[in-house]
PDB file of C-alpha atoms and ligand atoms in Angstrom:
ATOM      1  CA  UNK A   1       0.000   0.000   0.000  1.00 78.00           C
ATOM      2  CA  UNK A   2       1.373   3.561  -0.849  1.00 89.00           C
ATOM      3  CA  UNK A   3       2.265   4.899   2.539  1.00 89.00           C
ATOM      4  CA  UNK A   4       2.015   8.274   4.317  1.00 87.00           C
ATOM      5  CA  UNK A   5      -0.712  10.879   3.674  1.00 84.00           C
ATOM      6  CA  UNK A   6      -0.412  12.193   0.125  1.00 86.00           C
ATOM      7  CA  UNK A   7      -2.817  12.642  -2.349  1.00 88.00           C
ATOM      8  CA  UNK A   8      -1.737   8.986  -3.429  1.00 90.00           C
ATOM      9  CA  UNK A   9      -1.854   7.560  -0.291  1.00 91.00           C
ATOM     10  CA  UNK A  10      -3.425   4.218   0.900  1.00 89.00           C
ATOM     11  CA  UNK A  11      -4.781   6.844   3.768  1.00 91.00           C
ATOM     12  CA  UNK A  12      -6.544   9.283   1.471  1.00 87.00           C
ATOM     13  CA  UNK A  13      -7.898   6.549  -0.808  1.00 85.00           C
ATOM     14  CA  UNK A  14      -9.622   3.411   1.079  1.00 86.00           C
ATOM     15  CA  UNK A  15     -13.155   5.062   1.979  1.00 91.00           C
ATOM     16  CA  UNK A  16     -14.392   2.263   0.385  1.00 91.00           C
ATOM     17  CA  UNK A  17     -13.299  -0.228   2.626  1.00 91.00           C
ATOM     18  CA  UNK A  18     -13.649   2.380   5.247  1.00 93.00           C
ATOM     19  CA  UNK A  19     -17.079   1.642   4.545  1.00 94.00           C
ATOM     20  CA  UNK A  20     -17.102  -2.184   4.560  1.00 93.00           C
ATOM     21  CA  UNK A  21     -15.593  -1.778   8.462  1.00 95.00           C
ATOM     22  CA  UNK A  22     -18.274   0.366   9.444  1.00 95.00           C
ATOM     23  CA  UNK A  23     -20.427  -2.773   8.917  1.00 95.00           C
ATOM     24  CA  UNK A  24     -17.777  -4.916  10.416  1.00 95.00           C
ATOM     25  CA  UNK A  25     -18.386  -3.063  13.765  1.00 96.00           C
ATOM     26  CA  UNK A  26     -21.074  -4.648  14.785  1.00 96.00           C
ATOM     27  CA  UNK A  27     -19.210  -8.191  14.502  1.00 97.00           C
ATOM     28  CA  UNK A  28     -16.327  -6.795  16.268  1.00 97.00           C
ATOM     29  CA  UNK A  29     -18.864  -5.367  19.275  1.00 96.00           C
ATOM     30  CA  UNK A  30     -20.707  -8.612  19.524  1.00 96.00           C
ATOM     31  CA  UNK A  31     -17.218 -10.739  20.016  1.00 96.00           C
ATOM     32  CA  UNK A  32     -15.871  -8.302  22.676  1.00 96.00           C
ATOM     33  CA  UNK A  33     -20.125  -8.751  24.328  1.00 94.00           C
ATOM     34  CA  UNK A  34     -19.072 -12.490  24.168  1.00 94.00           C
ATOM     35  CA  UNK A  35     -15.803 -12.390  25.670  1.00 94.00           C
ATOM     36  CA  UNK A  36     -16.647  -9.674  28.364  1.00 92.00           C
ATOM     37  CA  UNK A  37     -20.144 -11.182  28.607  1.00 88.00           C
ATOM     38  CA  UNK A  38     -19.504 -13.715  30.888  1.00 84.00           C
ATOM     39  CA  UNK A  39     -17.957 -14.843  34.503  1.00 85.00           C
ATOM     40  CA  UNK A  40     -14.088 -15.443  33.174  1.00 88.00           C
ATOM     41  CA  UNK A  41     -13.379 -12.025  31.750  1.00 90.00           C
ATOM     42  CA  UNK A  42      -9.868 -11.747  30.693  1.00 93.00           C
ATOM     43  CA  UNK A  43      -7.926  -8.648  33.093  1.00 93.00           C
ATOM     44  CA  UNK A  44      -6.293  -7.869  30.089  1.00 95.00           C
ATOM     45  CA  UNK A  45      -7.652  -8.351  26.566  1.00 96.00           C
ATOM     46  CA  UNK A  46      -5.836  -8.416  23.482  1.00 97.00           C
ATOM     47  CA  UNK A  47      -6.643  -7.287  20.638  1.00 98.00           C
ATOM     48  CA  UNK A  48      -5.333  -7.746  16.813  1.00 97.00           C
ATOM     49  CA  UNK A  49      -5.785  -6.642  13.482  1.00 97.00           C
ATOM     50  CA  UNK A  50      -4.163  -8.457  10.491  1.00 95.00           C
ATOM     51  CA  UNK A  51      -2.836  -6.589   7.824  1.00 95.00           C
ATOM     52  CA  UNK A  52      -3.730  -3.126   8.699  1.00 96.00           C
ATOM     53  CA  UNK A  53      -2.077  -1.066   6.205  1.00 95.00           C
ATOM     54  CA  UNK A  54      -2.116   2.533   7.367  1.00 96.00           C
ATOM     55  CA  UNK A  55      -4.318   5.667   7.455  1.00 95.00           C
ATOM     56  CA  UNK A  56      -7.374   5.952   9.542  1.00 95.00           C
ATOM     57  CA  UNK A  57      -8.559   2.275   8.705  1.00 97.00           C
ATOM     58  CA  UNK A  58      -5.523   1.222  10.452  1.00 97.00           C
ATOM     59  CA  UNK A  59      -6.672   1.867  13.449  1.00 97.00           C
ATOM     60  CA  UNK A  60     -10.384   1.313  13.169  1.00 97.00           C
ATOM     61  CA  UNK A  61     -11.378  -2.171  14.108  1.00 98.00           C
ATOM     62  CA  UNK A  62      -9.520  -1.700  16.851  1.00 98.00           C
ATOM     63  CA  UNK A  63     -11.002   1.918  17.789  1.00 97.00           C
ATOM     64  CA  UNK A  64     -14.125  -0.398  17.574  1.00 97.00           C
ATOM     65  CA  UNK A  65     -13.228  -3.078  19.589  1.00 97.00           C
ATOM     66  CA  UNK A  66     -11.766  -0.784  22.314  1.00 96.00           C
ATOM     67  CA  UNK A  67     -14.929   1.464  22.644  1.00 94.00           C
ATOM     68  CA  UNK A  68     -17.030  -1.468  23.091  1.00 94.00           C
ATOM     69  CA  UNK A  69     -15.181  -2.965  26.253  1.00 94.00           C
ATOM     70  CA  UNK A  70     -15.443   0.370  27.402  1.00 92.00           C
ATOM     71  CA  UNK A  71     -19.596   0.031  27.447  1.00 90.00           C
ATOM     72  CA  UNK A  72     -19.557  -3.257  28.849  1.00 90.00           C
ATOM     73  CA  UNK A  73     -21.015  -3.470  31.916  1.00 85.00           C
ATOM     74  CA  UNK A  74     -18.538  -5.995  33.723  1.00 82.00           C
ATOM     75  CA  UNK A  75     -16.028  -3.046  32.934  1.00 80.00           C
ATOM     76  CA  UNK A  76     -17.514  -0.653  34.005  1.00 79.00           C
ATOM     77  CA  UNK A  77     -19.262  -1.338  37.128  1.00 78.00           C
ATOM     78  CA  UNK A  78     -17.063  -4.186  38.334  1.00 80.00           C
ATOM     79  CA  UNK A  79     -13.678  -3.100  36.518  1.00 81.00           C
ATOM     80  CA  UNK A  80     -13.029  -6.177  35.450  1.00 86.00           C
ATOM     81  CA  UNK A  81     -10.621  -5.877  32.297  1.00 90.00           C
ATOM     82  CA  UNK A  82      -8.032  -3.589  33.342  1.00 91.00           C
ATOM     83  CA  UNK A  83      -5.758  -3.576  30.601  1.00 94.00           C
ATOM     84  CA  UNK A  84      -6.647  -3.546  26.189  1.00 96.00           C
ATOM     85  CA  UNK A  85      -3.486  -4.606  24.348  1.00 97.00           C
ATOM     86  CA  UNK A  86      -3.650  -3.824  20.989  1.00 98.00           C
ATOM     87  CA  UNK A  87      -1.757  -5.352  18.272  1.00 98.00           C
ATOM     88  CA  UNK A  88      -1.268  -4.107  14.429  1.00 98.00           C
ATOM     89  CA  UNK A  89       0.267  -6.173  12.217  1.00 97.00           C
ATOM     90  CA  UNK A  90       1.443  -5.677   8.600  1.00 96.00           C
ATOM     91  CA  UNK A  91       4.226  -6.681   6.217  1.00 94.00           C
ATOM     92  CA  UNK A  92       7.509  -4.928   7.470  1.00 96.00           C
ATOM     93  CA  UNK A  93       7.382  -2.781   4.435  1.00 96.00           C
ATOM     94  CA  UNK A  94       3.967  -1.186   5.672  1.00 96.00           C
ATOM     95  CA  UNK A  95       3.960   2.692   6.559  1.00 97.00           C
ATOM     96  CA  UNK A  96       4.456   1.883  10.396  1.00 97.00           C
ATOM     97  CA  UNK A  97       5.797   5.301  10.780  1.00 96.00           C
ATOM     98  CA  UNK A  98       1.874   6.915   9.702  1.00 96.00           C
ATOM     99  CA  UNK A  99       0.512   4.660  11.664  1.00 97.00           C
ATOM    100  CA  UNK A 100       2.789   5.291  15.373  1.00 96.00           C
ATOM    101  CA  UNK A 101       1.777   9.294  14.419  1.00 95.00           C
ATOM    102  CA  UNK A 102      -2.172   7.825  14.402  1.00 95.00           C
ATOM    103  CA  UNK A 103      -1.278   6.520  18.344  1.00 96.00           C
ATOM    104  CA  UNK A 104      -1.755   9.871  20.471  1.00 95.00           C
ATOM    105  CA  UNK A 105      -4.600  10.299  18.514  1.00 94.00           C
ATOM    106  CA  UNK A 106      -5.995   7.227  19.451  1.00 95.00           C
ATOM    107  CA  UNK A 107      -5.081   6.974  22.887  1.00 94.00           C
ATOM    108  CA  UNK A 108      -6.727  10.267  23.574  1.00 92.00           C
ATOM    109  CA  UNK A 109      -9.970   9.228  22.085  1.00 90.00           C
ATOM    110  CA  UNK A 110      -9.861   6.296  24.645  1.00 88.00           C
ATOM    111  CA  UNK A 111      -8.944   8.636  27.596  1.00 75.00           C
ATOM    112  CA  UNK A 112      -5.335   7.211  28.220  1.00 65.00           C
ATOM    113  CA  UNK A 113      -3.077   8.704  30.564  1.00 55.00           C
ATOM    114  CA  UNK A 114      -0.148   9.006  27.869  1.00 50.00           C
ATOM    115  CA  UNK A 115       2.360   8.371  31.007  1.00 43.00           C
ATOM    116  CA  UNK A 116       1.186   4.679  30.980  1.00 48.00           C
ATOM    117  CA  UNK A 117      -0.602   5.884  34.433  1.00 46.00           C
ATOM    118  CA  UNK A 118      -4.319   4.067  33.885  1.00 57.00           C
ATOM    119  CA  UNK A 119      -7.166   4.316  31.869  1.00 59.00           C
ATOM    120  CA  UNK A 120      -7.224   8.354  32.717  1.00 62.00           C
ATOM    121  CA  UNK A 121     -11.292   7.691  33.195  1.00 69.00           C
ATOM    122  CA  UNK A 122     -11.481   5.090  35.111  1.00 72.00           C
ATOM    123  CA  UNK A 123     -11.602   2.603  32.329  1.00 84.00           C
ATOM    124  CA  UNK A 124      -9.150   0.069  30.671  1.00 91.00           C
ATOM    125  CA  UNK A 125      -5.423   1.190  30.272  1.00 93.00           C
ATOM    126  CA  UNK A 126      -5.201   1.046  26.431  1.00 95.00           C
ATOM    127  CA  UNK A 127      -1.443   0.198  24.471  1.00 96.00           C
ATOM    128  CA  UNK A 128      -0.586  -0.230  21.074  1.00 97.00           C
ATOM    129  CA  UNK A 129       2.095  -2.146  19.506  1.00 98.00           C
ATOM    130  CA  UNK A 130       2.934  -3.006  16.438  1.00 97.00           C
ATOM    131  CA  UNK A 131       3.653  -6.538  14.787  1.00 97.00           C
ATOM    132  CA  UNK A 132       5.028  -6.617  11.765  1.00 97.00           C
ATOM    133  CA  UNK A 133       5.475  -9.640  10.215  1.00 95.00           C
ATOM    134  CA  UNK A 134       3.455 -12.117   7.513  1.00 90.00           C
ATOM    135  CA  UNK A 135       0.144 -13.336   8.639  1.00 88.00           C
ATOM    136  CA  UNK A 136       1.152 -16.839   7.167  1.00 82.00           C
ATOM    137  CA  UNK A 137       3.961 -17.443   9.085  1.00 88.00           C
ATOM    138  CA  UNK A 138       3.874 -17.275  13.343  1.00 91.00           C
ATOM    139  CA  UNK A 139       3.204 -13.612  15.006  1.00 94.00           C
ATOM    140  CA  UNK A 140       2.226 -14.336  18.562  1.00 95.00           C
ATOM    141  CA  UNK A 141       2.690 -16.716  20.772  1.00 94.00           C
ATOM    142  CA  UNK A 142       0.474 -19.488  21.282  1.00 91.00           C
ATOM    143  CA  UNK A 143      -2.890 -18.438  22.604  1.00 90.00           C
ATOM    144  CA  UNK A 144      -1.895 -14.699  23.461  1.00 94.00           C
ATOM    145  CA  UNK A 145      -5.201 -13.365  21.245  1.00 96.00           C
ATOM    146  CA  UNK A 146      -8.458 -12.806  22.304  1.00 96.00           C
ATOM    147  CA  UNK A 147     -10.113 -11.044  19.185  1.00 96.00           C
ATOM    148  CA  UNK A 148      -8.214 -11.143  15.559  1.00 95.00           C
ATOM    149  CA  UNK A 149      -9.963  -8.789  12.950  1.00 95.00           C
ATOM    150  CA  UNK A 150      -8.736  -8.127   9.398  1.00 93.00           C
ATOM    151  CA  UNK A 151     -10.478  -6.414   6.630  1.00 93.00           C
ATOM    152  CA  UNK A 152      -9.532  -6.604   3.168  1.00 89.00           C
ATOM    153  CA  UNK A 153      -5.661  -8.253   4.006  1.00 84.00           C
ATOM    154  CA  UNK A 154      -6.861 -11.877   3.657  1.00 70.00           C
ATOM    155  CA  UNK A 155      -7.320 -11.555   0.361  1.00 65.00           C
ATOM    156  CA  UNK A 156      -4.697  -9.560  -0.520  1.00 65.00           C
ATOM    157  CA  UNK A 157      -2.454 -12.291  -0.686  1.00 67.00           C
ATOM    158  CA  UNK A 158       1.506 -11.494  -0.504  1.00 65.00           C
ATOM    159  CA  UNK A 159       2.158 -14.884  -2.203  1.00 68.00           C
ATOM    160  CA  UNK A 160       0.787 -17.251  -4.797  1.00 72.00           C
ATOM    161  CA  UNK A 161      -1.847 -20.156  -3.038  1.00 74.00           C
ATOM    162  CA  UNK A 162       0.521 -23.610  -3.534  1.00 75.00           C
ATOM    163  CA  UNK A 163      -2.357 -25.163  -4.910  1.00 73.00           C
ATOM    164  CA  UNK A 164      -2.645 -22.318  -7.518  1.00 74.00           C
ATOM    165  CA  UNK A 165       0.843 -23.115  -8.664  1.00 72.00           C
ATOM    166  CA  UNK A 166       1.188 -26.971  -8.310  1.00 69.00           C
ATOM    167  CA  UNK A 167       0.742 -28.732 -11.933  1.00 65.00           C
ATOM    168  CA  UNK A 168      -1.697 -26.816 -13.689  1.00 70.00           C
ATOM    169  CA  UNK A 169      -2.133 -22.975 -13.476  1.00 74.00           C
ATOM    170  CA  UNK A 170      -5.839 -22.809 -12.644  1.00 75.00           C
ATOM    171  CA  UNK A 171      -6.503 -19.577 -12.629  1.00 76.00           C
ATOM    172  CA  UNK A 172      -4.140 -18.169 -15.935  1.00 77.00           C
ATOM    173  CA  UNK A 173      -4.531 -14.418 -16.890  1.00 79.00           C
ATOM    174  CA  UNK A 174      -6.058 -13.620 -13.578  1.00 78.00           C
ATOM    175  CA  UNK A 175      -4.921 -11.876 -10.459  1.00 73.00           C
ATOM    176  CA  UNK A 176      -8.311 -12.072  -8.445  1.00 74.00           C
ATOM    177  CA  UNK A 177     -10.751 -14.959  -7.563  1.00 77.00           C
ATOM    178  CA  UNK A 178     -14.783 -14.035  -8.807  1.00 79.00           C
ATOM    179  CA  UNK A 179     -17.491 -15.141  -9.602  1.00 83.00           C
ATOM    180  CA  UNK A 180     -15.954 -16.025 -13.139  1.00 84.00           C
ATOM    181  CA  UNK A 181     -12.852 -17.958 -12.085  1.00 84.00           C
ATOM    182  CA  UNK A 182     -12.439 -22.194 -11.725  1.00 83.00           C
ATOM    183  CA  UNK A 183     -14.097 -23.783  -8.566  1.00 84.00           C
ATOM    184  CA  UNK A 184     -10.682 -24.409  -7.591  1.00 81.00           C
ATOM    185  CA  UNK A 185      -9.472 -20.558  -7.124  1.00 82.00           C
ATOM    186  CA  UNK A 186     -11.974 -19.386  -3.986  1.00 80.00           C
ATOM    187  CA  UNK A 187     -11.061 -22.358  -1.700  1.00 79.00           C
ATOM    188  CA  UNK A 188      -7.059 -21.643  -2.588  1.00 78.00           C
ATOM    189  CA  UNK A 189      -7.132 -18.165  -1.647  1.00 75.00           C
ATOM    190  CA  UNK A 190      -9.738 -18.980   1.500  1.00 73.00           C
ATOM    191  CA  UNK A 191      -7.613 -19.221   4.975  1.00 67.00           C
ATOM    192  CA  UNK A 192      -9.038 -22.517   6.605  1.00 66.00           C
ATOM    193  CA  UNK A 193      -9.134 -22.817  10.099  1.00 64.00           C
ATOM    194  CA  UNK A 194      -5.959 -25.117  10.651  1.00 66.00           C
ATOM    195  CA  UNK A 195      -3.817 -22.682   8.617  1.00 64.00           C
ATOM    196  CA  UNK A 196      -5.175 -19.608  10.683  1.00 64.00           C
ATOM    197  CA  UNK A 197      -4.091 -21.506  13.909  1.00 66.00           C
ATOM    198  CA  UNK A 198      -0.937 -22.081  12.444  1.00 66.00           C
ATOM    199  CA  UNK A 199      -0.634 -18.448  12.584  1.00 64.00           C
ATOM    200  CA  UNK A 200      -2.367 -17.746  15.877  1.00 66.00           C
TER     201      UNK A 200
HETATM  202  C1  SAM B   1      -6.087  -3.415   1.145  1.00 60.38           C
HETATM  203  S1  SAM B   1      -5.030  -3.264   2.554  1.00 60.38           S
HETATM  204  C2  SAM B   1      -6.257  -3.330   3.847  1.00 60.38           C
HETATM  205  C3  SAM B   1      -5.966  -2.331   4.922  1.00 60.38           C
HETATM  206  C4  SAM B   1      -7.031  -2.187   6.000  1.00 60.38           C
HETATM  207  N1  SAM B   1      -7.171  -3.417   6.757  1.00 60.38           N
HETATM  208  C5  SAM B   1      -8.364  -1.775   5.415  1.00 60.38           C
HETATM  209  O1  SAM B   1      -9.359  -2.510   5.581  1.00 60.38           O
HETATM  210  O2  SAM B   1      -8.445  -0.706   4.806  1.00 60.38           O
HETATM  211  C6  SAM B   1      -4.302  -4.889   2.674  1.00 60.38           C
HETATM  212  C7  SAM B   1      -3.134  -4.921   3.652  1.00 60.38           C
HETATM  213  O3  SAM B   1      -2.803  -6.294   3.908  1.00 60.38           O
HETATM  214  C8  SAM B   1      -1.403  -6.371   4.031  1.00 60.38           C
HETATM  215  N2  SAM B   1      -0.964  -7.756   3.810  1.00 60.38           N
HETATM  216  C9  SAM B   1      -1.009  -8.493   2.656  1.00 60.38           C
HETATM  217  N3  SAM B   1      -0.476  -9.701   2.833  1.00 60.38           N
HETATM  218  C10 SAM B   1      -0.072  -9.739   4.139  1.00 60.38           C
HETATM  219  C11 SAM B   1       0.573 -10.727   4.925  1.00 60.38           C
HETATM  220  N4  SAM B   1       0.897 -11.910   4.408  1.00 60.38           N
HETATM  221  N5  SAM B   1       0.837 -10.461   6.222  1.00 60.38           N
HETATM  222  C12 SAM B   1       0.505  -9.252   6.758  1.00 60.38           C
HETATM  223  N6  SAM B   1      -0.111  -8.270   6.058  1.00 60.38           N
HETATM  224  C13 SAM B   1      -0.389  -8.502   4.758  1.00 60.38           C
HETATM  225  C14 SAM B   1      -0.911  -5.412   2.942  1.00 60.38           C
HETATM  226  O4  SAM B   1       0.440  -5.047   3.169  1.00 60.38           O
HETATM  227  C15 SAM B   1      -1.891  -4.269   3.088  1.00 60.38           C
HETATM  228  O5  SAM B   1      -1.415  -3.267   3.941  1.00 60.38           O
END
């Protein structure tokens, strides 16, 4: 993605997908209900999002996620996840630079005591790191994540599926899967379950 903030920029030019994670939220706010929902709430939550480019969709899902442990009612009446750890990953290449400038921001919208003090309202101590790194090979360690979002990365594949490129080329003269290509392409470029907790 083109980094920084020009008029070229992967920040000035992804309102459409800003779009699509506006209708994400709701997902990401019914996963956080779930896992702040119930009697084992975790004291501190972690949070990632996979492949998360830069520009103010970088920091969305997250922004999301954050606001709505911040309504639940196990946080705030019984104060019961202290701590949000939020984690961005994206290929090393990735504008990490736009995005760290995006953190103040952020952390003042969640009413963080920059000094690391506490959640400066009363609510969850927020921090942001980043993760850089490919999605198909190990970021975290085993079990560390709570919630994993990732819009419009999962497709955007940084290699070539094996099964794409083993014997026959299936899917010849075309860089996307549709609703044109071979009944091969969408399960290729699909992440199944065992190869996501390969990387989780
Ligand atoms: C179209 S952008 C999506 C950005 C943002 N999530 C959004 O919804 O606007 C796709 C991002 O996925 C990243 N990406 C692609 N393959 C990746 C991989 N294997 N590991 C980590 N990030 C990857 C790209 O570098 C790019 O920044």
């Amino acid at each position: 993605m083109s980094g920084g903030d020009g008029e070229t920029s992967y920040a000035k030019n992804s309102a459409i997908q800003s779009g699509v994670q506006s209708r994400l939220k709701p997902l990401v706010e019914g996963a956080i209900s779930d896992l702040c929902g119930g009697t084992a709430v975790p004291r501190c939550l972690r949070v990632a999002d996979l492949g998360c480019s830069s520009g103010p969709n970088a920091l969305a899902l997250v922004s999301a996620a954050v606001d709505a442990v911040r309504r639940q009612p196990s946080v705030v009446a019984e104060r019961r996840c202290r701590e949000v750890c939020v984690y961005l990953n994206d290929l090393p290449g990735n504008d990490f630079n736009t995005v760290v400038k995006d953190v103040p921001s952020f952390l003042r919208e969640h009413e963080n005591v920059e000094s690391g003090g506490g959640g400066g309202d009363g609510g969850p101590l927020v921090m942001v790191f980043g993760a850089p790194g490919s999605f198909y090979g190990r970021l975290f360690p085993a079990e560390t994540l709570h919630l994993v979002c990732s819009s419009f990365s999962l497709h955007w594949l940084s290699q070539v599926p094996q099964e794409l490129v083993d014997g026959v080329l299936v899917n010849k003269g075309s860089v996307s899967a549709g609703r044109t290509s071979a009944p091969a392409v969408a399960p290729a470029v699909q992440p199944t379950p065992s190869a996501l907790r390969d990387t989780l």
